[in-house]
Short mmCIF file of C-alpha atoms in Angstrom, two decimals:
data_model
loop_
_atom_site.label_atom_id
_atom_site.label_comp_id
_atom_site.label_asym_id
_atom_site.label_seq_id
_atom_site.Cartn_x
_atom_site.Cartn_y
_atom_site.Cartn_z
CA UNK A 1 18.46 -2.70 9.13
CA UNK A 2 20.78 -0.45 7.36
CA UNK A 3 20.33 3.15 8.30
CA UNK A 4 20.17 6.23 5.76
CA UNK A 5 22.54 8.04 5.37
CA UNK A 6 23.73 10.90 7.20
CA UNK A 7 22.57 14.37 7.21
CA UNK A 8 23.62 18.17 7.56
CA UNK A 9 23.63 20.42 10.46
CA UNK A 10 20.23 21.72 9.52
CA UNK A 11 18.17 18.28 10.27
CA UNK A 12 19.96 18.17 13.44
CA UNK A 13 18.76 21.14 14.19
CA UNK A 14 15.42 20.23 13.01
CA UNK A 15 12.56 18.46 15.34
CA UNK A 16 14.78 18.94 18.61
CA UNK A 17 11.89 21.56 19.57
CA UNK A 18 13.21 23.68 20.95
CA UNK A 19 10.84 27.20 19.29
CA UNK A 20 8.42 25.04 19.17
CA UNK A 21 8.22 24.81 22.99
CA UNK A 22 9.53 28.70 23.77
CA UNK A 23 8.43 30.66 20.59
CA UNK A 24 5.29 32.37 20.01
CA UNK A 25 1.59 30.29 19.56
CA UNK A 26 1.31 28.06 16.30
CA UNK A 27 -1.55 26.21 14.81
CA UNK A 28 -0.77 23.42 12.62
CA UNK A 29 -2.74 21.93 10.41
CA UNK A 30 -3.19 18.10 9.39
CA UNK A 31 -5.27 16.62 6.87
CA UNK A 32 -5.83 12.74 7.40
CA UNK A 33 -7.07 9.61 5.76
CA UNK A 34 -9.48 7.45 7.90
CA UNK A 35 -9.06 3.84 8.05
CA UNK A 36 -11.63 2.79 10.20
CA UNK A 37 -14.57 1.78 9.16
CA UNK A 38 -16.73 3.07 11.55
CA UNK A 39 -17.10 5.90 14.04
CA UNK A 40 -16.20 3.34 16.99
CA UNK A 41 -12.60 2.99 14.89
CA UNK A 42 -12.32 5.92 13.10
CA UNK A 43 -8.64 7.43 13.13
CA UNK A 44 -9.91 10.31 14.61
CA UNK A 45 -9.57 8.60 17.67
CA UNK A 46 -6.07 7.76 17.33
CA UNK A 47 -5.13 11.65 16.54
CA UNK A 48 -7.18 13.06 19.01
CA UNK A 49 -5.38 10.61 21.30
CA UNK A 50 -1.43 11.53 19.58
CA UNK A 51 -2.44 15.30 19.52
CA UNK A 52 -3.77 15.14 23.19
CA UNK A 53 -0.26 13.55 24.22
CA UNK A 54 1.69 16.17 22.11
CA UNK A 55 0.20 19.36 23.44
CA UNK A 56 0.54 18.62 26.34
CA UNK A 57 4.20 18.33 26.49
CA UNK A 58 4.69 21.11 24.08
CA UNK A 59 3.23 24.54 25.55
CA UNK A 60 2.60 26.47 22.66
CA UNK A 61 1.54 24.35 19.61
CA UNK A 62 -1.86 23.50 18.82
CA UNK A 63 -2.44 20.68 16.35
CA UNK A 64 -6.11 20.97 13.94
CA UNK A 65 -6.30 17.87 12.48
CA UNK A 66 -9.16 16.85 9.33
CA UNK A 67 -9.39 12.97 8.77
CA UNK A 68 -11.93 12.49 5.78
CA UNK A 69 -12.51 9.21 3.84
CA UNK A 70 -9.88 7.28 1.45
CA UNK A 71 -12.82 8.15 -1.25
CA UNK A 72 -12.07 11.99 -0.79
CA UNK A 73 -9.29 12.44 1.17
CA UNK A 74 -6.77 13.11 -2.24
CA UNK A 75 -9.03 15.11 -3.56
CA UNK A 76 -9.80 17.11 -0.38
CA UNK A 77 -5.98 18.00 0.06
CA UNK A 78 -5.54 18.80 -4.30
CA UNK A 79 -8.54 21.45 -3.90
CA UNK A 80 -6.99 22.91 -0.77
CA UNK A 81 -4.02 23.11 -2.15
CA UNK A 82 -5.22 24.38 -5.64
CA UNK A 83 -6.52 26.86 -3.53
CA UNK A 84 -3.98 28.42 -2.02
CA UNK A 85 -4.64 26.68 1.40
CA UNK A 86 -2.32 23.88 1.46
CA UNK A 87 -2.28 21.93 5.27
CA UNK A 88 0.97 21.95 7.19
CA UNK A 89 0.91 17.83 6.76
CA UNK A 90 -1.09 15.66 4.53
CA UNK A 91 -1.28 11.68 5.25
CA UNK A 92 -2.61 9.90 2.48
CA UNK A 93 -1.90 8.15 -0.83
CA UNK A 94 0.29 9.75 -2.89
CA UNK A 95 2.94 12.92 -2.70
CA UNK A 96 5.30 12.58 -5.87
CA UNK A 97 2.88 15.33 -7.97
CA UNK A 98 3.37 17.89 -4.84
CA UNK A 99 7.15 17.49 -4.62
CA UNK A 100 7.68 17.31 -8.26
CA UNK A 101 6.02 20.56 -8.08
CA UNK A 102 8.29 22.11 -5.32
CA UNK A 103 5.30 22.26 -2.31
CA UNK A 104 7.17 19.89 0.02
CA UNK A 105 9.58 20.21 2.41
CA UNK A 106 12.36 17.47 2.29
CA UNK A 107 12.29 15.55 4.61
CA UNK A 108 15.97 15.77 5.91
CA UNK A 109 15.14 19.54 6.49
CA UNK A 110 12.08 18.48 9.17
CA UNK A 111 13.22 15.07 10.88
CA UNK A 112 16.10 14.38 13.61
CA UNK A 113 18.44 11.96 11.95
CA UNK A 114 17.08 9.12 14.70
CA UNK A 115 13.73 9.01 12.97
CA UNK A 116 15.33 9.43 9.76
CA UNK A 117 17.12 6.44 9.91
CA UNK A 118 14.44 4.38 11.97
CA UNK A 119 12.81 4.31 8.71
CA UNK A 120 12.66 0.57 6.91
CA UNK A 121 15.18 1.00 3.86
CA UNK A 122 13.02 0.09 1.32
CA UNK A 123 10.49 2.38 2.59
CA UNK A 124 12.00 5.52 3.25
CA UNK A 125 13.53 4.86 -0.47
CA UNK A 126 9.89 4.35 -1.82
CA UNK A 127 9.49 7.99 -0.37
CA UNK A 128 12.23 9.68 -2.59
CA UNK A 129 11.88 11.68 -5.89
CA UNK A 130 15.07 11.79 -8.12
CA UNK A 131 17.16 10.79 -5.16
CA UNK A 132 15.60 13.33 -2.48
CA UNK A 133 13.02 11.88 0.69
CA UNK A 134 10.00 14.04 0.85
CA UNK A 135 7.54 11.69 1.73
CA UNK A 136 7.68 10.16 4.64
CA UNK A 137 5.95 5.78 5.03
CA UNK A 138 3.28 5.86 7.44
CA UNK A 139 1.67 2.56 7.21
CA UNK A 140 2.66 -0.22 4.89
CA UNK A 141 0.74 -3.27 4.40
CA UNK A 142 2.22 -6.63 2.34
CA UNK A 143 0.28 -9.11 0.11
CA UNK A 144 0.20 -12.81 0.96
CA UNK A 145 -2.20 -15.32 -0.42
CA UNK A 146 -5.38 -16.52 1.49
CA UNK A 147 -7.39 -20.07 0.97
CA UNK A 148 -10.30 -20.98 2.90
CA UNK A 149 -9.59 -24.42 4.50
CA UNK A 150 -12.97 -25.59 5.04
CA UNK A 151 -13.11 -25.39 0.95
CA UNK A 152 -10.32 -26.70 0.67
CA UNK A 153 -10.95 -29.61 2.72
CA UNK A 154 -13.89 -30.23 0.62
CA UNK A 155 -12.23 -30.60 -2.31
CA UNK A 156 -9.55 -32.90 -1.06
CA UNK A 157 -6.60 -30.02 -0.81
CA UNK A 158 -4.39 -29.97 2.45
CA UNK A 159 -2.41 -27.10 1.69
CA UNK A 160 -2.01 -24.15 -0.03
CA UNK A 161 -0.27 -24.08 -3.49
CA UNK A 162 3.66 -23.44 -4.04
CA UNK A 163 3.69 -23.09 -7.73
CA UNK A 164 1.48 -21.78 -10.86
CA UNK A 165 0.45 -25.00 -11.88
CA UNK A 166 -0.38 -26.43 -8.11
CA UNK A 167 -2.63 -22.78 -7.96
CA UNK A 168 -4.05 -23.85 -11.03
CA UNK A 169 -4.97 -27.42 -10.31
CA UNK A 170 -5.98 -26.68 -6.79
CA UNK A 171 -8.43 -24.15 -8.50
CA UNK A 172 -10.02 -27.06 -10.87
CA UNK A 173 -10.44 -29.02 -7.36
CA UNK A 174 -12.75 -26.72 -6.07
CA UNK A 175 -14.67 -25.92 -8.74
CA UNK A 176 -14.99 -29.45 -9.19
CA UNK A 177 -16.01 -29.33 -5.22
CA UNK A 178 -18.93 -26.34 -6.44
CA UNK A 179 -16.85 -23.82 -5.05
CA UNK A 180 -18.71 -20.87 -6.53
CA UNK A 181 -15.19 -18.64 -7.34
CA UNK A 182 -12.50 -21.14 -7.17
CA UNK A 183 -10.14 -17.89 -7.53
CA UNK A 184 -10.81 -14.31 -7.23
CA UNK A 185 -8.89 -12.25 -9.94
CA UNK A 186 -9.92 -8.24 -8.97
CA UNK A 187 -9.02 -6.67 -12.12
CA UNK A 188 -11.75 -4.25 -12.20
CA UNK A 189 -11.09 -0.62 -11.46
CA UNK A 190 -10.98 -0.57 -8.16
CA UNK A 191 -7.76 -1.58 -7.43
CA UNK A 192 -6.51 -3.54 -9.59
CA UNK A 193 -2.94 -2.08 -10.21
CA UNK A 194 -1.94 -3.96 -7.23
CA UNK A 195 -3.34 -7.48 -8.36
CA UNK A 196 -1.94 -7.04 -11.65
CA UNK A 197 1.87 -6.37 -9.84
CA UNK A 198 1.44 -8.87 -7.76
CA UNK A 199 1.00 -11.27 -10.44
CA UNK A 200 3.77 -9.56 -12.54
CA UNK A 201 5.99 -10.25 -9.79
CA UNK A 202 5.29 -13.58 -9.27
CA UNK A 203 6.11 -14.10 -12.62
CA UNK A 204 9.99 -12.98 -11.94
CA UNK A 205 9.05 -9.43 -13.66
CA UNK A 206 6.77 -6.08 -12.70
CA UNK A 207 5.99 -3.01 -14.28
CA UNK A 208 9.74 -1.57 -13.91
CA UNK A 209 13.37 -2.97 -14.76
CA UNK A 210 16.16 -3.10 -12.17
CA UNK A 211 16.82 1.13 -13.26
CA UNK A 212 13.31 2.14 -12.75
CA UNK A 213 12.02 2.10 -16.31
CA UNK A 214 8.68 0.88 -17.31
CA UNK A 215 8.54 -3.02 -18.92
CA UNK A 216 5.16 -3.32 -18.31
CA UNK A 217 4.97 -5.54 -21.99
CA UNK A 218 8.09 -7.64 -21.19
CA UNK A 219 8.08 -11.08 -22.21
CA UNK A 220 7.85 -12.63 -18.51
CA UNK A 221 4.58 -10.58 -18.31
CA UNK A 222 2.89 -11.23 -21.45
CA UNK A 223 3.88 -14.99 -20.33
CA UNK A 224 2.31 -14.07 -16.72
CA UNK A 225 -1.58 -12.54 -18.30
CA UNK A 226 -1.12 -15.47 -21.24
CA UNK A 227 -1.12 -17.93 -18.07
CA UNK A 228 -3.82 -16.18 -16.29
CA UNK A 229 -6.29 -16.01 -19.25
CA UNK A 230 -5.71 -19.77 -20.70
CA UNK A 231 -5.22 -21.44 -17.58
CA UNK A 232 -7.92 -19.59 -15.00
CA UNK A 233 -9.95 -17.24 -16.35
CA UNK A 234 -10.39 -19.53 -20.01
CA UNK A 235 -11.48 -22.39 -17.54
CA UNK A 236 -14.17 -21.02 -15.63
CA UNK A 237 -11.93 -21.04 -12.63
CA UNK A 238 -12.18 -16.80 -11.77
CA UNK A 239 -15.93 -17.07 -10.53
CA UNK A 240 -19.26 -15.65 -12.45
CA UNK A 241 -17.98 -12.46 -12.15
CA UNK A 242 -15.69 -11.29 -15.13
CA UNK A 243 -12.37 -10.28 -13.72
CA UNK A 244 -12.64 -6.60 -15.30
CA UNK A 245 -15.41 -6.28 -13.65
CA UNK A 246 -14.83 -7.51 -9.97
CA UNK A 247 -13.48 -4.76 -7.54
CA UNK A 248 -11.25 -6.02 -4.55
CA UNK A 249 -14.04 -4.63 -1.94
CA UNK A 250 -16.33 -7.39 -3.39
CA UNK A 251 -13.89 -10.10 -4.04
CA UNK A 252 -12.90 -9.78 -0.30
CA UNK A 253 -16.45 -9.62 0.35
CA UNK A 254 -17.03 -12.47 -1.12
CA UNK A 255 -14.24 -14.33 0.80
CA UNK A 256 -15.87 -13.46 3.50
CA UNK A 257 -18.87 -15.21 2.83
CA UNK A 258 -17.45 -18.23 2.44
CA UNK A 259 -17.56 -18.71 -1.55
CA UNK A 260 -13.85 -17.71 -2.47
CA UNK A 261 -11.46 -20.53 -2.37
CA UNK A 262 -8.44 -18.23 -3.15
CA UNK A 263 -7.77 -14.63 -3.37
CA UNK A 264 -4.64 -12.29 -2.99
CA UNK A 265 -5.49 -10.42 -0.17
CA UNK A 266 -3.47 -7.65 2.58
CA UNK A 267 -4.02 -7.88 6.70
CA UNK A 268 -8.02 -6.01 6.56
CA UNK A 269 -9.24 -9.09 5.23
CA UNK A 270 -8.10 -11.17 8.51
CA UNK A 271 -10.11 -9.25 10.18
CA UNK A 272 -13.26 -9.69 7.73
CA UNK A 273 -12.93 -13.04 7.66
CA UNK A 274 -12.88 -13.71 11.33
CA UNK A 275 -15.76 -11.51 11.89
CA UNK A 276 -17.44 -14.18 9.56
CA UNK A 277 -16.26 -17.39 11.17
CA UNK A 278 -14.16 -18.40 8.06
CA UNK A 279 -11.27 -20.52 8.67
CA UNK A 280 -8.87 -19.41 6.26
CA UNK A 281 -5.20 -19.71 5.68
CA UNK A 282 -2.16 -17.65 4.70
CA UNK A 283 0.42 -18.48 2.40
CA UNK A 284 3.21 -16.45 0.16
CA UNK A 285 1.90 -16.49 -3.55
CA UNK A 286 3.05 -19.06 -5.46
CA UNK A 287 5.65 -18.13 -8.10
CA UNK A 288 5.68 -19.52 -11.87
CA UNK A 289 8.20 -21.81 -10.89
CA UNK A 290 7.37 -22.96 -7.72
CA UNK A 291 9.98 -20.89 -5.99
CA UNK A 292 8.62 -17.53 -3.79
CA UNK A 293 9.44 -14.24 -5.66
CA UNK A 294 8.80 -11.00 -4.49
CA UNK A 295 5.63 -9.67 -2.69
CA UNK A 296 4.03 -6.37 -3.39
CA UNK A 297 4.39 -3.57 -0.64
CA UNK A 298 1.94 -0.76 -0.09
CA UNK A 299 2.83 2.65 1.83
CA UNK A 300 0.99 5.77 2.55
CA UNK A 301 2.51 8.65 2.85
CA UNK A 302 2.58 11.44 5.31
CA UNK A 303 4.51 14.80 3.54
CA UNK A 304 4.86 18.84 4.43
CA UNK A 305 3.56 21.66 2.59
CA UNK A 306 5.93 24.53 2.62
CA UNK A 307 3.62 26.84 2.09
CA UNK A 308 2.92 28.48 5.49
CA UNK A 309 6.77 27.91 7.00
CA UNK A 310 6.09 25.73 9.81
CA UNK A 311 8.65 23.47 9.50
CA UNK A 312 10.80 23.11 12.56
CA UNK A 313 7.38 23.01 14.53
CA UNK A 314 6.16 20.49 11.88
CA UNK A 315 9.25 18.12 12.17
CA UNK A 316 8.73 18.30 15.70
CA UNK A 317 5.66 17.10 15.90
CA UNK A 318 6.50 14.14 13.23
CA UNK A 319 9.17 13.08 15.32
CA UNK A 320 6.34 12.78 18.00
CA UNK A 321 4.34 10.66 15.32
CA UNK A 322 7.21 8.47 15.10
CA UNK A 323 7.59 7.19 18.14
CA UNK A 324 7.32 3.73 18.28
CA UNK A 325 4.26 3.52 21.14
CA UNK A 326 2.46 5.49 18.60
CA UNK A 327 3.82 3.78 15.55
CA UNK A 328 2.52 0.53 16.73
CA UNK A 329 -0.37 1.54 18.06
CA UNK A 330 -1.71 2.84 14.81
CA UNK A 331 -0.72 -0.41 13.18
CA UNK A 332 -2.59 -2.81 15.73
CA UNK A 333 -5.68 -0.73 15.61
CA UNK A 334 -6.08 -1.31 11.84
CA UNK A 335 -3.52 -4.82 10.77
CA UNK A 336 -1.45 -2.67 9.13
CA UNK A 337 2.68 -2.89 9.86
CA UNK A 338 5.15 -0.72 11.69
CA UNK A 339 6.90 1.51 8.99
CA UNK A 340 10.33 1.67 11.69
CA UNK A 341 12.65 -1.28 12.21
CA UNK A 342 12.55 -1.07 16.20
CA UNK A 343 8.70 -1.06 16.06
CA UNK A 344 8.65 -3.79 13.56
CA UNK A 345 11.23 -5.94 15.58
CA UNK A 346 8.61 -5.48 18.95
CA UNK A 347 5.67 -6.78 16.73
CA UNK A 348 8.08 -9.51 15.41
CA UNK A 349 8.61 -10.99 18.88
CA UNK A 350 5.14 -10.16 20.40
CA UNK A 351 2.93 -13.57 20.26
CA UNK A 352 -0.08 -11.29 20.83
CA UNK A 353 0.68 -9.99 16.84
CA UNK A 354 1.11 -13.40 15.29
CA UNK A 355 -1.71 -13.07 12.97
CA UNK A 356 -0.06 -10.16 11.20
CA UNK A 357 3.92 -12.57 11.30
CA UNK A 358 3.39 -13.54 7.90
CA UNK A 359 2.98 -9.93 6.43
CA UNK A 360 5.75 -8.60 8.43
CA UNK A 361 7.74 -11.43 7.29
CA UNK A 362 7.21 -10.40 3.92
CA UNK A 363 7.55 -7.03 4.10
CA UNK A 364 11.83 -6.60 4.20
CA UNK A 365 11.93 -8.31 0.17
CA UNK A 366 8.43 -6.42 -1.26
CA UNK A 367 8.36 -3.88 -3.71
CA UNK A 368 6.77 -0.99 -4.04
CA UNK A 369 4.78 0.34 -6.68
CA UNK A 370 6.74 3.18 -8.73
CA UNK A 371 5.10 6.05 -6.38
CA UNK A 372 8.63 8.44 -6.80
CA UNK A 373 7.62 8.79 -10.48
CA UNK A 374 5.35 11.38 -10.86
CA UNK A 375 3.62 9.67 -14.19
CA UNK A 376 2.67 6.63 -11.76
CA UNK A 377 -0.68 8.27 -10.97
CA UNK A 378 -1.12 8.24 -14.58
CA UNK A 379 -0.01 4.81 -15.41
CA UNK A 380 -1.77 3.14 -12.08
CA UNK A 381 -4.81 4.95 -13.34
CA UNK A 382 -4.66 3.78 -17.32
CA UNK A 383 -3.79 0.19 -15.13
CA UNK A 384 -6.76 0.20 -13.15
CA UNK A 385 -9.32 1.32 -16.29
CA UNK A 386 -7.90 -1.51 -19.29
CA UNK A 387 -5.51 -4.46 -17.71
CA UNK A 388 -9.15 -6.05 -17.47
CA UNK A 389 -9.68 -6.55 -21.10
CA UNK A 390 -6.28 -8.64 -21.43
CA UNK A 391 -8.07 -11.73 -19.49
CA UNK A 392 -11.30 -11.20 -21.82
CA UNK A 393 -12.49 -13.94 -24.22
CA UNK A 394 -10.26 -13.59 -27.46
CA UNK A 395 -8.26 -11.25 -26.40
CA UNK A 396 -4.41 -10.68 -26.76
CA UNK A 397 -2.89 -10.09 -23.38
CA UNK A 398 0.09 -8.82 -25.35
CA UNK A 399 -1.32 -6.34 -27.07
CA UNK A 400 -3.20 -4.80 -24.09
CA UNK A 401 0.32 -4.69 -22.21
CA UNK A 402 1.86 -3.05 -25.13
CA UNK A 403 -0.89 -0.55 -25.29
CA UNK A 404 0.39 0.58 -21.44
CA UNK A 405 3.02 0.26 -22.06
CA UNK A 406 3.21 2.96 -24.52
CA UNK A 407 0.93 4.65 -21.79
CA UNK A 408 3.84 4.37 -19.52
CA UNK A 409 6.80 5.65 -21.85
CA UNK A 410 4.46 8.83 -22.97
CA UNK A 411 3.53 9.68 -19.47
CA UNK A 412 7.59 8.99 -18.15
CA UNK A 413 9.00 11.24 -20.72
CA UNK A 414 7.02 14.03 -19.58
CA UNK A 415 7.97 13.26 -15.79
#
């Protein structure tokens, strides 16, 4: 893995700990997005278990940490921070708005250049707004597709699909088998910024050019929402519920109950399915031309408010974060992957993590959504509330995609 580049005297200096051991008491605070989902697997366990570790090597700091639901946990941090109460560290979703704003630290002035550049490349790039790191990955998941085999089976399919048209006649097989949603298409708003990219990038396209500027109405993805309406969604083939109205939660759901066929899907739903007794199988989505393209990645984000001037004690303790016992420790708990190379290259080679290969496979050639722009919150939002209506009976995927795309270029300019 290529490393990032070198950096000044002053993020040398930074995390080696030394005031943060010898100086004077300091409380820091952390505000933290829970991805259990229940008390028994709550991530308060795992920071109460981190902080525990940390204090007690480091005399002197005391570490508050908040973990609140991904329903409020954005919104918890914005009204702190609107109110003059930023936390010293924020794990969550997004952190272009804050730096864009100037609240961050960066994060060469709060890491040691080891943890810097432990970082995968395509993450720690993910985390940088006009050319400057101030968020830091903290988990990253990949997409891959999933296919119940029993289903499959029934309908007379041995394998999952390589290509567009093989998804496409494998879908008429099992609705020809009863299969009640042959293929689950979660464009409602939920989530469904990251179905529509991965689909955009199977088609050889996504919502950004090779320079970082929107093409969300390109040809190759008017072509890709042209296919999806005449070929699935046209035939019957995306289940009773309309796709701009099915959210991911009850698509995997759904997959979990055995009446899915096919469905995009990230690690969490391995776990769903299991619990369930369905025998399912993983496969990279099939591109338009039968060739594999380019995944989608997801990150969250852990950044550093400057606002109380913590920051040597803060990089510290992120450097503590870092490690890789607790990097992969946090990943097994919820089937999520490492966001270092060295801790990815132990779950590579551990058989005990082989349910979680393909994703980590996948992960060095996925993209990211645009989360350095700023006007991303904006466009994933406008995303999330219309790309439904291009799939809708007589519509005009193209105009839809031109209408967000125009979205896009209004909301970039004022980036």
């Amino acid at each position: 893995m290529a490393a990032l580049a070198a950096l000044g005297l002053v993020a040398t200096l930074a995390g080696c700990g030394a005031s943060a051991a010898d100086g004077p008491g300091v409380t820091l605070t952390l505000v933290a997005a829970d991805y259990g989902d229940s008390k028994a697997n709550s991530s308060r366990k795992y920071w109460d278990a981190v902080v525990k570790a940390y204090e007690k090597k480091t005399p002197g700091v005391t570490v508050d940490v908040t973990v609140h639901s991904w329903n409020d946990v954005d919104r918890k941090i914005k009204e702190m921070v609107a109110a003059g109460e930023a936390p010293d560290m924020a794990q969550a979703g997004t952190y272009a708005d804050y730096a864009s704003a100037d609240r961050l630290y960066e994060v060469d002035d709060l890491l040691s250049i080891p943890v810097q550049a432990g970082f995968l490349p395509q993450l720690a790039d993910a985390g940088k707004v006009r050319r400057v790191a101030y968020g830091m990955p903290f988990a990253a998941s990949t997409r891959v597709l999933f296919y119940n085999k029993k289903l499959f089976a029934e309908a007379g399919l041995d394998g999952a699909p390589r290509s567009w048209n093989e998804l496409a006649a494998d879908a008429a097989a099992l609705d020809g088998a009863g299969v009640r949603t042959p293929y689950a298409l979660p464009l409602g708003p939920e989530e469904a910024q990251a179905e529509t990219m991965q689909w955009l990038l199977s088609g050889g396209a996504g919502y950004t050019d090779n320079v970082g500027t929107y093409r969300i109405d390109s040809d190759d993805n008017v072509r890709t929402f042209t296919w999806l309406k005449d070929k699935l969604v046209d035939k019957g083939l995306t289940g009773p519920t309309a796709p701009a109205e099915l959210n991911r939660a009850d698509a995997f759901a759904a997959f979990a109950r055995g009446e899915v066929g096919m469905l995009n899907g990230h690690p969490s739903l391995m776990r769903m399915a299991a619990d369930e007794g369905v025998d399912y199988g993983t496969a990279a989505m099939p591109g338009y031309d039968g060739r594999e393209h380019a995944t989608m990645g997801v990150a969250d984000w852990m950044m550093a408010f400057k606002q109380n001037g913590h920051g040597e004690e803060i990089g510290d303790f992120l450097d503590f974060v870092y490690n890789d016992e607790n990097v992969l420790d946090f990943s097994r708990e919820y089937d999520l992957l490492p966001v270092t190379a060295s801790a990815s290259e132990e779950m590579a080679a551990d058989p005990d993590d082989a349910d979680l290969h393909p994703f980590l496979d996948a992960l060095p050639d996925a993209v990211l959504p645009p989360v350095g722009k700023t006007s991303w919150a904006d466009v994933s939002a406008a995303v999330k509330e219309q790309i439904g209506r291009a799939v809708r009976p007589g519509a005009k995927p193209g105009v839809v995609l031109e209408e967000l795309q125009q979205t896009a270029s209004v909301a970039d300019r004022e980036d």
